[in-house]
Amino acid sequence: MIGKRRTQTRKKIFAAFNHFQKPISVLELYSFLHKQVDLTSIYRNLELMKKTGGIIEIDFGDGKKRYELPKNHHHHLICESCGAVKDLKINDESIFNKTKDQGFLIKKHRLEFFGLCKNCQ
Amino acid sequence: MIGKRRTQTRKKIFAAFNHFQKPISVLELYSFLHKQVDLTSIYRNLELMKKTGGIIEIDFGDGKKRYELPKNHHHHLICESCGAVKDLKINDESIFNKTKDQGFLIKKHRLEFFGLCKNCQ
DNA sequence: ATTCTTGCAAAACGTTTGCAATCCG
DNA sequence: CGGATTGCAAACGTTTTGCAAGAAT
């Protein structure tokens, strides 16, 4: 069965997530690990962790995937100037109500805000 | 000044948008135009149209950009099985209220829903 | 020992860039 | 004519795949 071995690589990757407070890209992870873990292995392990729920995939729409450890459901405020990311909790109920009479069965949703943080305004 | 000539290519691209009721990808556009317009030109013109407000860029998080003509502000319900897309109007006020005390100046936001349409459930 | 996992190389994918040829006004 | 626009080829950044060598149980 795939994904069950506690390898050195997996320990390193998991540990790395605790050093970031924001969603991280594959390359950020790669750099953080001093390129001692091959990019391919990072990709494969992140994919695996994603499937098993160990991490959440986030998409900022800039062409690269990002990942973070599962926390309470939240969204993000992203600064388009400096890249700062701030978590934002929103009660989604008000949003979801509108989707109910559309015949769709909603599985997930994505909501992100882009703008300028305090420092960059 | 860039973007001011009414070329054949631009007429074709603009016309193509009227044949779709959903956000279209570059490749969909390319196919629709029977590959008679080079991919590069499509990319360049879409970028230009985006900057001048002629089209809106949409991101479904699947690694390819999509575009649609500007309509009233709305979001999308995307069927993960058949790819159907349904527009969804939502009053964003309730969402934005939460962002106001975060110090961020919000420029834009993205909200999309993923699930199964009526036919695919 | 067996199977999972890794690294390397190469390819795939969407997109962008350089440049000479072409079109538009 | 002169600058904007195009097509082609090549490069780019991110992600995926094939496969033999290596590590975990």
CSV table of C-alpha atoms (C1' of nucleotides) in Angstrom, one decimal:
chain,number,residue,atom,x,y,z
A,1,MET,CA,0.0,0.0,0.0
A,2,ILE,CA,1.3,3.3,-1.1
A,3,GLY,CA,2.2,6.1,1.3
A,4,LYS,CA,2.7,4.1,4.5
A,5,ARG,CA,6.5,4.2,5.1
A,6,ARG,CA,7.9,6.8,7.5
A,7,THR,CA,10.9,7.7,5.3
A,8,GLN,CA,13.5,10.4,5.9
A,9,THR,CA,12.1,12.4,3.1
A,10,ARG,CA,8.6,12.4,4.5
A,11,LYS,CA,9.8,13.4,8.0
A,12,LYS,CA,11.7,16.4,6.5
A,13,ILE,CA,8.7,17.5,4.4
A,14,PHE,CA,6.3,17.2,7.3
A,15,ALA,CA,8.7,19.1,9.6
A,16,ALA,CA,9.0,21.8,7.0
A,17,PHE,CA,5.4,22.6,7.2
A,18,ASN,CA,5.7,23.6,10.8
A,19,HIS,CA,8.2,26.3,9.9
A,20,PHE,CA,5.8,28.2,7.7
A,21,GLN,CA,2.7,30.1,8.8
A,22,LYS,CA,1.4,30.5,5.2
A,23,PRO,CA,0.6,28.3,2.3
A,24,ILE,CA,4.0,27.3,0.7
A,25,SER,CA,4.9,26.5,-2.9
A,26,VAL,CA,6.9,23.5,-4.0
A,27,LEU,CA,9.9,25.6,-4.7
A,28,GLU,CA,9.7,27.3,-1.3
A,29,LEU,CA,9.7,23.8,0.2
A,30,TYR,CA,12.6,22.7,-2.0
A,31,SER,CA,14.7,25.7,-0.9
A,32,PHE,CA,13.8,25.3,2.7
A,33,LEU,CA,15.1,21.7,2.5
A,34,HIS,CA,18.3,23.0,0.9
A,35,LYS,CA,17.5,21.0,-2.2
A,36,GLN,CA,18.5,17.9,-0.4
A,37,VAL,CA,15.2,16.3,-1.4
A,38,ASP,CA,14.5,15.9,-5.1
A,39,LEU,CA,11.7,18.1,-6.6
A,40,THR,CA,10.1,14.9,-7.9
A,41,SER,CA,9.8,13.4,-4.5
A,42,ILE,CA,8.4,16.6,-3.1
A,43,TYR,CA,5.7,16.6,-5.8
A,44,ARG,CA,4.9,13.0,-5.2
A,45,ASN,CA,4.7,13.3,-1.5
A,46,LEU,CA,2.6,16.4,-1.5
A,47,GLU,CA,0.2,14.8,-3.9
A,48,LEU,CA,0.0,11.9,-1.5
A,49,MET,CA,-0.5,14.1,1.6
A,50,LYS,CA,-3.1,15.9,-0.3
A,51,LYS,CA,-5.0,12.8,-1.0
A,52,THR,CA,-4.8,11.5,2.5
A,53,GLY,CA,-5.9,14.9,4.0
A,54,GLY,CA,-2.5,15.6,5.5
A,55,ILE,CA,-2.3,18.9,3.7
A,56,ILE,CA,-4.6,21.3,1.9
A,57,GLU,CA,-4.0,22.5,-1.6
A,58,ILE,CA,-4.4,26.3,-2.1
A,59,ASP,CA,-4.5,28.1,-5.4
A,60,PHE,CA,-3.6,31.8,-5.6
A,61,GLY,CA,-4.0,31.7,-9.4
A,62,ASP,CA,-0.4,32.5,-10.1
A,63,GLY,CA,0.4,29.2,-11.8
A,64,LYS,CA,1.9,27.4,-8.8
A,65,LYS,CA,0.2,25.3,-6.3
A,66,ARG,CA,0.6,25.9,-2.6
A,67,TYR,CA,0.0,23.8,0.5
A,68,GLU,CA,-0.7,24.3,4.1
A,69,LEU,CA,-1.5,22.1,7.1
A,70,PRO,CA,-5.2,21.7,7.7
A,71,LYS,CA,-6.5,24.3,10.2
A,72,ASN,CA,-10.0,25.5,10.9
A,73,HIS,CA,-11.6,26.3,7.6
A,74,HIS,CA,-10.5,29.7,6.5
A,75,HIS,CA,-9.7,31.9,3.5
A,76,HIS,CA,-6.8,34.1,2.6
A,77,LEU,CA,-6.0,37.8,2.1
A,78,ILE,CA,-3.1,38.0,-0.3
A,79,CYS,CA,-1.0,41.1,-0.7
A,80,GLU,CA,-0.3,41.6,-4.4
A,81,SER,CA,2.8,43.7,-3.6
A,82,CYS,CA,4.8,41.8,-1.0
A,83,GLY,CA,3.1,38.4,-1.0
A,84,ALA,CA,2.0,38.5,2.6
A,85,VAL,CA,-0.8,36.2,3.5
A,86,LYS,CA,-3.4,36.6,6.2
A,87,ASP,CA,-5.9,34.1,7.3
A,88,LEU,CA,-9.5,35.1,7.3
A,89,LYS,CA,-12.4,33.3,8.9
A,90,ILE,CA,-15.7,33.7,7.3
A,91,ASN,CA,-19.0,32.2,8.1
A,92,ASP,CA,-19.8,30.6,4.7
A,93,GLU,CA,-23.5,30.1,5.4
A,94,SER,CA,-24.6,33.3,3.8
A,95,ILE,CA,-22.7,32.4,0.6
A,96,PHE,CA,-23.9,28.8,0.4
A,97,ASN,CA,-27.5,29.7,0.7
A,98,LYS,CA,-27.4,31.0,-2.8
A,99,THR,CA,-26.1,27.8,-4.3
A,100,LYS,CA,-28.8,25.6,-3.0
A,101,ASP,CA,-31.4,26.1,-5.6
A,102,GLN,CA,-29.1,25.7,-8.5
A,103,GLY,CA,-29.3,21.9,-8.7
A,104,PHE,CA,-25.6,21.6,-7.9
A,105,LEU,CA,-24.2,19.4,-5.2
A,106,ILE,CA,-21.3,21.5,-3.9
A,107,LYS,CA,-18.2,19.6,-2.9
A,108,LYS,CA,-15.8,22.5,-2.3
A,109,HIS,CA,-15.4,26.2,-2.8
A,110,ARG,CA,-12.5,28.6,-3.2
A,111,LEU,CA,-12.5,32.1,-1.9
A,112,GLU,CA,-9.5,34.3,-1.8
A,113,PHE,CA,-9.0,38.1,-1.6
A,114,PHE,CA,-6.3,40.0,-3.3
A,115,GLY,CA,-5.1,43.5,-2.5
A,116,LEU,CA,-2.6,45.5,-0.5
A,117,CYS,CA,-1.6,44.9,3.0
A,118,LYS,CA,-1.2,47.7,5.5
A,119,ASN,CA,2.5,48.1,4.8
A,120,CYS,CA,2.1,48.2,1.0
A,121,GLN,CA,-0.7,50.7,0.7
B,1,MET,CA,0.0,52.8,-29.3
B,2,ILE,CA,-0.5,49.1,-28.7
B,3,GLY,CA,-3.8,47.4,-29.1
B,4,LYS,CA,-5.5,49.9,-31.4
B,5,ARG,CA,-5.6,48.2,-34.7
B,6,ARG,CA,-8.7,46.3,-35.8
B,7,THR,CA,-7.0,43.3,-37.3
B,8,GLN,CA,-8.5,40.2,-38.8
B,9,THR,CA,-7.2,38.2,-35.9
B,10,ARG,CA,-8.8,40.4,-33.3
B,11,LYS,CA,-12.1,40.4,-35.1
B,12,LYS,CA,-12.1,36.6,-35.1
B,13,ILE,CA,-11.2,36.4,-31.4
B,14,PHE,CA,-13.8,38.8,-30.4
B,15,ALA,CA,-16.4,37.1,-32.5
B,16,ALA,CA,-15.5,33.7,-30.9
B,17,PHE,CA,-16.4,35.0,-27.4
B,18,ASN,CA,-20.0,35.4,-28.5
B,19,HIS,CA,-20.2,31.7,-29.4
B,20,PHE,CA,-19.5,30.6,-25.8
B,21,GLN,CA,-21.7,31.0,-22.8
B,22,LYS,CA,-19.0,30.0,-20.3
B,23,PRO,CA,-15.4,31.0,-19.6
B,24,ILE,CA,-13.2,29.6,-22.3
B,25,SER,CA,-9.6,28.4,-22.3
B,26,VAL,CA,-6.9,29.4,-24.8
B,27,LEU,CA,-7.1,26.0,-26.4
B,28,GLU,CA,-10.8,26.0,-26.7
B,29,LEU,CA,-10.4,29.3,-28.5
B,30,TYR,CA,-7.7,27.9,-30.7
B,31,SER,CA,-9.8,25.0,-31.7
B,32,PHE,CA,-12.8,27.1,-32.3
B,33,LEU,CA,-10.8,29.2,-34.7
B,34,HIS,CA,-9.7,26.0,-36.5
B,35,LYS,CA,-6.1,26.8,-35.5
B,36,GLN,CA,-6.0,29.5,-38.1
B,37,VAL,CA,-4.8,32.0,-35.6
B,38,ASP,CA,-1.4,31.2,-33.9
B,39,LEU,CA,-1.5,30.3,-30.2
B,40,THR,CA,1.0,33.1,-29.5
B,41,SER,CA,-1.3,35.7,-31.1
B,42,ILE,CA,-4.2,34.4,-29.0
B,43,TYR,CA,-2.2,34.7,-25.9
B,44,ARG,CA,-1.0,38.2,-26.7
B,45,ASN,CA,-4.5,39.4,-27.6
B,46,LEU,CA,-6.1,37.9,-24.6
B,47,GLU,CA,-3.6,39.6,-22.4
B,48,LEU,CA,-4.3,42.9,-24.1
B,49,MET,CA,-8.0,42.5,-23.9
B,50,LYS,CA,-7.7,41.6,-20.2
B,51,LYS,CA,-5.7,44.8,-19.6
B,52,THR,CA,-8.2,47.0,-21.4
B,53,GLY,CA,-11.1,45.4,-19.6
B,54,GLY,CA,-12.4,43.7,-22.8
B,55,ILE,CA,-12.5,40.4,-21.1
B,56,ILE,CA,-12.3,39.0,-17.6
B,57,GLU,CA,-9.8,36.3,-16.5
B,58,ILE,CA,-11.2,33.4,-14.6
B,59,ASP,CA,-9.2,30.8,-12.7
B,60,PHE,CA,-10.7,27.4,-12.0
B,61,GLY,CA,-7.5,26.2,-10.5
B,62,ASP,CA,-6.8,23.5,-13.1
B,63,GLY,CA,-3.7,25.1,-14.4
B,64,LYS,CA,-5.2,26.9,-17.4
B,65,LYS,CA,-6.6,30.4,-17.6
B,66,ARG,CA,-10.1,31.1,-18.9
B,67,TYR,CA,-11.7,34.2,-20.1
B,68,GLU,CA,-15.2,35.5,-20.6
B,69,LEU,CA,-16.8,38.8,-21.7
B,70,PRO,CA,-17.6,41.1,-18.8
B,71,LYS,CA,-21.1,40.6,-17.5
B,72,ASN,CA,-22.7,41.6,-14.2
B,73,HIS,CA,-20.4,40.5,-11.4
B,74,HIS,CA,-20.9,36.9,-10.7
B,75,HIS,CA,-19.3,33.7,-9.6
B,76,HIS,CA,-19.4,30.1,-11.0
B,77,LEU,CA,-20.6,26.7,-10.2
B,78,ILE,CA,-18.3,24.2,-11.9
B,79,CYS,CA,-19.2,20.6,-12.4
B,80,GLU,CA,-16.2,18.4,-11.6
B,81,SER,CA,-17.5,15.6,-13.7
B,82,CYS,CA,-18.7,17.1,-17.0
B,83,GLY,CA,-17.3,20.6,-16.8
B,84,ALA,CA,-20.6,22.4,-17.0
B,85,VAL,CA,-20.5,26.0,-15.7
B,86,LYS,CA,-23.3,27.9,-14.2
B,87,ASP,CA,-23.3,31.5,-13.3
B,88,LEU,CA,-24.1,32.5,-9.8
B,89,LYS,CA,-25.0,35.9,-8.5
B,90,ILE,CA,-24.1,36.6,-4.9
B,91,ASN,CA,-24.3,39.7,-2.9
B,92,ASP,CA,-20.8,40.0,-1.8
B,93,GLU,CA,-21.5,42.5,1.0
B,94,SER,CA,-21.7,39.9,3.7
B,95,ILE,CA,-18.4,38.5,2.7
B,96,PHE,CA,-16.5,41.8,2.4
B,97,ASN,CA,-17.6,43.0,5.8
B,98,LYS,CA,-15.2,40.5,7.4
B,99,THR,CA,-12.3,41.8,5.4
B,100,LYS,CA,-12.6,45.4,6.6
B,101,ASP,CA,-10.8,45.2,9.9
B,102,GLN,CA,-7.8,43.3,8.6
B,103,GLY,CA,-5.9,46.4,7.3
B,104,PHE,CA,-6.0,45.1,3.8
B,105,LEU,CA,-7.1,47.2,0.8
B,106,ILE,CA,-9.0,44.7,-1.2
B,107,LYS,CA,-8.6,45.0,-5.0
B,108,LYS,CA,-10.3,41.8,-6.1
B,109,HIS,CA,-11.6,38.5,-5.0
B,110,ARG,CA,-12.2,35.1,-6.4
B,111,LEU,CA,-15.0,32.8,-5.4
B,112,GLU,CA,-15.8,29.6,-7.3
B,113,PHE,CA,-17.8,26.5,-6.3
B,114,PHE,CA,-17.0,23.0,-7.4
B,115,GLY,CA,-19.3,20.0,-7.3
B,116,LEU,CA,-21.7,18.0,-9.4
B,117,CYS,CA,-24.4,19.3,-11.6
B,118,LYS,CA,-27.9,17.9,-11.7
B,119,ASN,CA,-27.1,15.5,-14.5
B,120,CYS,CA,-23.9,14.1,-12.9
B,121,GLN,CA,-25.1,13.5,-9.4
C,1,DA,C1',12.9,-10.5,0.5
C,2,DT,C1',9.5,-7.8,-1.1
C,3,DT,C1',7.5,-3.7,-2.0
C,4,DC,C1',7.6,1.2,-1.5
C,5,DT,C1',10.2,5.1,-2.3
C,6,DT,C1',13.7,7.9,-4.3
C,7,DG,C1',16.7,10.4,-7.7
C,8,DC,C1',17.8,11.3,-12.2
C,9,DA,C1',16.6,12.3,-16.9
C,10,DA,C1',13.3,13.3,-19.9
C,11,DA,C1',8.9,14.7,-21.3
C,12,DA,C1',4.6,17.1,-20.8
C,13,DC,C1',1.9,21.2,-20.3
C,14,DG,C1',0.5,26.0,-20.4
C,15,DT,C1',2.6,30.2,-21.3
C,16,DT,C1',6.1,33.7,-22.7
C,17,DT,C1',9.8,35.8,-25.5
C,18,DG,C1',12.8,37.1,-29.7
C,19,DC,C1',12.8,38.3,-34.1
C,20,DA,C1',12.0,38.8,-38.9
C,21,DA,C1',8.0,39.1,-42.0
C,22,DT,C1',3.5,41.2,-42.6
C,23,DC,C1',-0.4,44.1,-42.1
C,24,DC,C1',-2.9,48.4,-40.9
C,25,DG,C1',-3.7,53.2,-41.0
D,1,DC,C1',6.0,54.9,-44.8
D,2,DG,C1',6.4,53.4,-39.9
D,3,DG,C1',4.9,51.3,-36.2
D,4,DA,C1',1.7,47.6,-34.6
D,5,DT,C1',0.8,42.9,-35.2
D,6,DT,C1',1.6,38.3,-36.6
D,7,DG,C1',3.7,33.5,-37.0
D,8,DC,C1',7.4,30.6,-36.1
D,9,DA,C1',10.8,28.7,-33.2
D,10,DA,C1',12.7,28.5,-29.1
D,11,DA,C1',12.6,29.2,-24.2
D,12,DC,C1',10.4,29.2,-19.9
D,13,DG,C1',8.3,27.6,-15.2
D,14,DT,C1',5.7,24.1,-13.2
D,15,DT,C1',4.4,19.5,-12.9
D,16,DT,C1',4.4,14.6,-14.5
D,17,DT,C1',6.3,10.2,-16.0
D,18,DG,C1',9.6,6.0,-16.8
D,19,DC,C1',12.9,3.5,-14.8
D,20,DA,C1',16.7,1.6,-12.4
D,21,DA,C1',18.8,2.1,-7.8
D,22,DG,C1',18.0,2.5,-3.0
D,23,DA,C1',15.5,2.3,1.6
D,24,DA,C1',11.8,0.6,4.9
D,25,DT,C1',9.4,-3.1,7.0
